[in-house]
Amino acid sequence: MIDIARQYQVALPAWIDDELADVPAAVPDREDRMRLVHRLADRNWRAGDGGPFAALVAERDSGRIVSVGVNVVLASGVSSAHAEVVALGLAQTATGGWDLGGDGLPAHELVVNWRPCVQCYGATMWSGVRALVVAGEGPELEEITTFDEGPLGADWAEQFQARGIEVVKDVLRDEALTVFRDYRKAVDSADGIVVYNARGGAE
Ligand SMILES: [Zn+2]
């Protein structure tokens, strides 16, 4: 028989428990939800688990936190383990299925510290969330961090809206940039921080 893997695992890092210890079950204010995302993103790259990215899924109206996610590409060795994919997968595990917009469920929103990359754009569209809340969009993320986010159309937000997914932008945008700049400073100072673009060596 061929020798192949049968499963792969993506899990939150152990330090997440420290960060969640003082977080209430529901965070009604959207800025507070984003504040938590920024805090997780900052801790994540410092811990060496992946890039400076975090996300959470909350019930849109009550603010109940359903899941959190951080980028664990480095920790898991799985290139798709972006914060959004982790948060959405854990939310679906918690709610019992693949559709966060399913019958009987409250409306869910995904909160992320920047506009999703091409992969997470699709993952968000498939997830059943009713809203996407981002700290910002624009070229700053790629300029500061050098991650290649892929070719997303200029109408990315309109495409979400056309599918019933509300897009909320510019929630604590400056705070997002601060996390990215701190990350970049560490990369430039050769602290052993890895920018894991897969095509880094490709011409
Ligand atoms: Zn992504």
CSV table of C-alpha atoms and ligand atoms in Angstrom, one decimal:
chain,number,residue,atom,x,y,z
A,1,MET,CA,0.0,0.0,0.0
A,2,ILE,CA,1.2,3.5,-0.7
A,3,ASP,CA,2.5,5.4,2.2
A,4,ILE,CA,0.4,8.5,2.6
A,5,ALA,CA,-0.9,10.6,5.5
A,6,ARG,CA,-4.6,10.0,6.5
A,7,GLN,CA,-5.3,13.2,8.4
A,8,TYR,CA,-3.8,16.5,9.3
A,9,GLN,CA,-4.3,18.6,12.4
A,10,VAL,CA,-4.7,22.3,12.9
A,11,ALA,CA,-5.0,23.5,16.5
A,12,LEU,CA,-4.8,26.6,18.5
A,13,PRO,CA,-1.6,27.2,20.4
A,14,ALA,CA,-1.5,26.5,24.1
A,15,TRP,CA,-1.0,30.2,25.0
A,16,ILE,CA,-4.5,31.0,23.7
A,17,ASP,CA,-5.8,30.0,27.2
A,18,ASP,CA,-3.9,32.9,28.8
A,19,GLU,CA,-5.3,35.4,26.3
A,20,LEU,CA,-8.9,34.1,26.7
A,21,ALA,CA,-8.8,33.9,30.5
A,22,ASP,CA,-10.3,37.3,31.0
A,23,VAL,CA,-12.5,37.5,27.9
A,24,PRO,CA,-16.3,37.4,28.7
A,25,ALA,CA,-18.5,34.9,26.9
A,26,ALA,CA,-20.1,37.8,25.0
A,27,VAL,CA,-18.3,40.9,23.6
A,28,PRO,CA,-21.2,43.1,22.4
A,29,ASP,CA,-19.0,46.0,21.1
A,30,ARG,CA,-17.4,45.4,17.6
A,31,GLU,CA,-14.4,47.5,18.4
A,32,ASP,CA,-13.8,45.3,21.5
A,33,ARG,CA,-14.0,42.2,19.3
A,34,MET,CA,-11.4,43.7,17.0
A,35,ARG,CA,-9.3,44.7,20.0
A,36,LEU,CA,-9.1,41.0,21.0
A,37,VAL,CA,-8.2,40.0,17.4
A,38,HIS,CA,-5.3,42.5,17.4
A,39,ARG,CA,-4.1,41.2,20.7
A,40,LEU,CA,-4.1,37.6,19.5
A,41,ALA,CA,-2.4,38.6,16.2
A,42,ASP,CA,0.4,40.3,18.1
A,43,ARG,CA,0.9,37.5,20.5
A,44,ASN,CA,0.8,34.9,17.6
A,45,TRP,CA,3.8,36.1,15.6
A,46,ARG,CA,5.8,36.7,18.8
A,47,ALA,CA,5.2,33.1,19.8
A,48,GLY,CA,6.5,32.0,16.4
A,49,ASP,CA,3.3,30.1,15.4
A,50,GLY,CA,2.7,32.0,12.2
A,51,GLY,CA,2.1,35.4,10.7
A,52,PRO,CA,0.6,38.4,12.5
A,53,PHE,CA,-3.0,37.4,11.8
A,54,ALA,CA,-6.0,36.5,14.0
A,55,ALA,CA,-9.7,36.2,13.6
A,56,LEU,CA,-12.8,35.3,15.6
A,57,VAL,CA,-16.4,34.2,14.9
A,58,ALA,CA,-19.1,35.8,17.0
A,59,GLU,CA,-22.8,35.9,17.0
A,60,ARG,CA,-23.4,39.1,15.2
A,61,ASP,CA,-26.1,40.6,17.5
A,62,SER,CA,-25.3,39.2,20.9
A,63,GLY,CA,-21.5,39.3,20.5
A,64,ARG,CA,-21.2,35.8,21.9
A,65,ILE,CA,-17.7,34.5,21.0
A,66,VAL,CA,-18.1,31.2,19.1
A,67,SER,CA,-14.4,30.7,18.2
A,68,VAL,CA,-11.1,32.4,17.7
A,69,GLY,CA,-8.3,31.6,15.2
A,70,VAL,CA,-4.7,32.6,14.7
A,71,ASN,CA,-2.4,31.9,11.8
A,72,VAL,CA,-0.7,28.6,12.6
A,73,VAL,CA,1.0,27.9,9.3
A,74,LEU,CA,4.4,27.6,11.0
A,75,ALA,CA,3.2,25.7,14.0
A,76,SER,CA,1.1,23.2,12.0
A,77,GLY,CA,3.1,23.0,8.8
A,78,VAL,CA,-0.1,23.5,6.9
A,79,SER,CA,-0.1,26.4,4.4
A,80,SER,CA,-3.9,26.9,4.5
A,81,ALA,CA,-3.9,27.3,8.3
A,82,HIS,CA,-4.7,31.0,8.1
A,83,ALA,CA,-6.5,32.7,11.0
A,84,GLU,CA,-9.9,32.9,9.2
A,85,VAL,CA,-9.8,29.2,8.1
A,86,VAL,CA,-9.0,28.2,11.7
A,87,ALA,CA,-11.7,30.4,13.2
A,88,LEU,CA,-14.3,29.3,10.7
A,89,GLY,CA,-13.5,25.6,11.2
A,90,LEU,CA,-13.6,25.8,14.9
A,91,ALA,CA,-16.9,27.7,14.8
A,92,GLN,CA,-18.4,25.1,12.6
A,93,THR,CA,-17.1,22.4,14.9
A,94,ALA,CA,-18.7,24.2,17.8
A,95,THR,CA,-22.0,24.8,16.1
A,96,GLY,CA,-22.2,21.3,14.7
A,97,GLY,CA,-21.9,21.7,11.0
A,98,TRP,CA,-20.5,23.2,7.8
A,99,ASP,CA,-23.0,26.1,7.5
A,100,LEU,CA,-22.8,28.9,10.0
A,101,GLY,CA,-25.9,30.3,8.3
A,102,GLY,CA,-28.0,27.2,8.8
A,103,ASP,CA,-31.5,26.9,10.0
A,104,GLY,CA,-32.0,27.8,13.7
A,105,LEU,CA,-28.6,29.4,14.0
A,106,PRO,CA,-28.1,33.1,14.9
A,107,ALA,CA,-26.3,35.3,12.3
A,108,HIS,CA,-22.6,34.9,12.7
A,109,GLU,CA,-19.8,37.4,11.8
A,110,LEU,CA,-16.1,36.9,11.1
A,111,VAL,CA,-13.8,39.5,12.6
A,112,VAL,CA,-10.3,39.7,11.0
A,113,ASN,CA,-7.4,42.1,11.3
A,114,TRP,CA,-7.2,42.7,7.6
A,115,ARG,CA,-9.0,42.0,4.3
A,116,PRO,CA,-8.8,38.3,3.7
A,117,CYS,CA,-6.3,36.8,1.2
A,118,VAL,CA,-7.6,34.9,-1.9
A,119,GLN,CA,-7.8,31.7,0.0
A,120,CYS,CA,-9.7,33.1,2.9
A,121,TYR,CA,-11.9,35.1,0.6
A,122,GLY,CA,-13.3,31.9,-0.7
A,123,ALA,CA,-13.4,30.2,2.7
A,124,THR,CA,-15.4,33.1,4.1
A,125,MET,CA,-17.9,32.9,1.2
A,126,TRP,CA,-18.4,29.2,1.8
A,127,SER,CA,-18.8,29.5,5.5
A,128,GLY,CA,-22.3,30.8,6.0
A,129,VAL,CA,-21.3,33.9,8.0
A,130,ARG,CA,-23.6,36.9,7.5
A,131,ALA,CA,-21.0,39.6,8.1
A,132,LEU,CA,-17.3,40.2,7.7
A,133,VAL,CA,-15.6,42.8,9.8
A,134,VAL,CA,-12.1,43.9,8.9
A,135,ALA,CA,-9.7,46.4,10.4
A,136,GLY,CA,-8.6,47.5,7.0
A,137,GLU,CA,-7.9,46.9,3.4
A,138,GLY,CA,-5.4,48.3,0.9
A,139,PRO,CA,-1.8,47.7,0.0
A,140,GLU,CA,-0.3,48.5,3.5
A,141,LEU,CA,-0.5,44.9,4.6
A,142,GLU,CA,1.6,43.5,1.7
A,143,GLU,CA,3.9,46.6,1.8
A,144,ILE,CA,4.7,46.2,5.5
A,145,THR,CA,4.7,42.4,5.9
A,146,THR,CA,5.7,41.4,2.3
A,147,PHE,CA,3.1,38.6,2.3
A,148,ASP,CA,1.6,38.0,-1.1
A,149,GLU,CA,-2.2,38.0,-0.5
A,150,GLY,CA,-3.0,37.0,-4.1
A,151,PRO,CA,-5.2,38.5,-6.8
A,152,LEU,CA,-8.4,39.8,-5.2
A,153,GLY,CA,-10.7,41.8,-7.4
A,154,ALA,CA,-11.4,45.4,-6.6
A,155,ASP,CA,-15.0,44.5,-6.2
A,156,TRP,CA,-14.2,41.9,-3.5
A,157,ALA,CA,-16.5,43.6,-0.9
A,158,GLU,CA,-19.4,44.0,-3.4
A,159,GLN,CA,-19.2,40.3,-4.2
A,160,PHE,CA,-19.7,39.5,-0.5
A,161,GLN,CA,-22.6,41.9,-0.3
A,162,ALA,CA,-24.2,40.4,-3.4
A,163,ARG,CA,-24.2,37.1,-1.5
A,164,GLY,CA,-25.8,38.4,1.6
A,165,ILE,CA,-22.6,39.0,3.6
A,166,GLU,CA,-22.3,42.5,5.0
A,167,VAL,CA,-18.8,44.0,5.0
A,168,VAL,CA,-17.7,46.4,7.7
A,169,LYS,CA,-14.4,48.1,7.1
A,170,ASP,CA,-12.0,50.2,9.1
A,171,VAL,CA,-12.5,49.0,12.6
A,172,LEU,CA,-9.4,49.9,14.6
A,173,ARG,CA,-7.3,50.2,11.4
A,174,ASP,CA,-4.3,52.0,12.9
A,175,GLU,CA,-4.0,49.3,15.5
A,176,ALA,CA,-3.8,46.7,12.8
A,177,LEU,CA,-0.9,48.6,11.1
A,178,THR,CA,0.9,48.8,14.4
A,179,VAL,CA,0.9,45.0,14.8
A,180,PHE,CA,2.2,44.6,11.2
A,181,ARG,CA,4.9,47.2,11.7
A,182,ASP,CA,6.1,45.6,14.9
A,183,TYR,CA,6.2,42.2,13.1
A,184,ARG,CA,8.2,43.8,10.2
A,185,LYS,CA,10.7,45.3,12.6
A,186,ALA,CA,11.3,41.9,14.1
A,187,VAL,CA,11.7,40.3,10.6
A,188,ASP,CA,14.2,43.0,9.6
A,189,SER,CA,16.2,42.5,12.8
A,190,ALA,CA,16.6,38.9,11.8
A,191,ASP,CA,15.1,37.5,15.0
A,192,GLY,CA,14.5,34.2,13.3
A,193,ILE,CA,11.0,35.3,12.2
A,194,VAL,CA,9.9,33.5,9.0
A,195,VAL,CA,7.9,35.2,6.3
A,196,TYR,CA,6.6,31.9,4.8
A,197,ASN,CA,5.5,33.0,1.2
A,198,ALA,CA,5.6,29.7,-0.7
A,199,ARG,CA,7.0,31.3,-3.8
A,200,GLY,CA,9.8,33.0,-1.9
A,201,GLY,CA,12.4,31.2,-4.0
A,202,ALA,CA,10.5,31.2,-7.3
A,203,GLU,CA,11.3,33.5,-10.1
B,1,ZN,ZN,-5.8,33.9,4.3
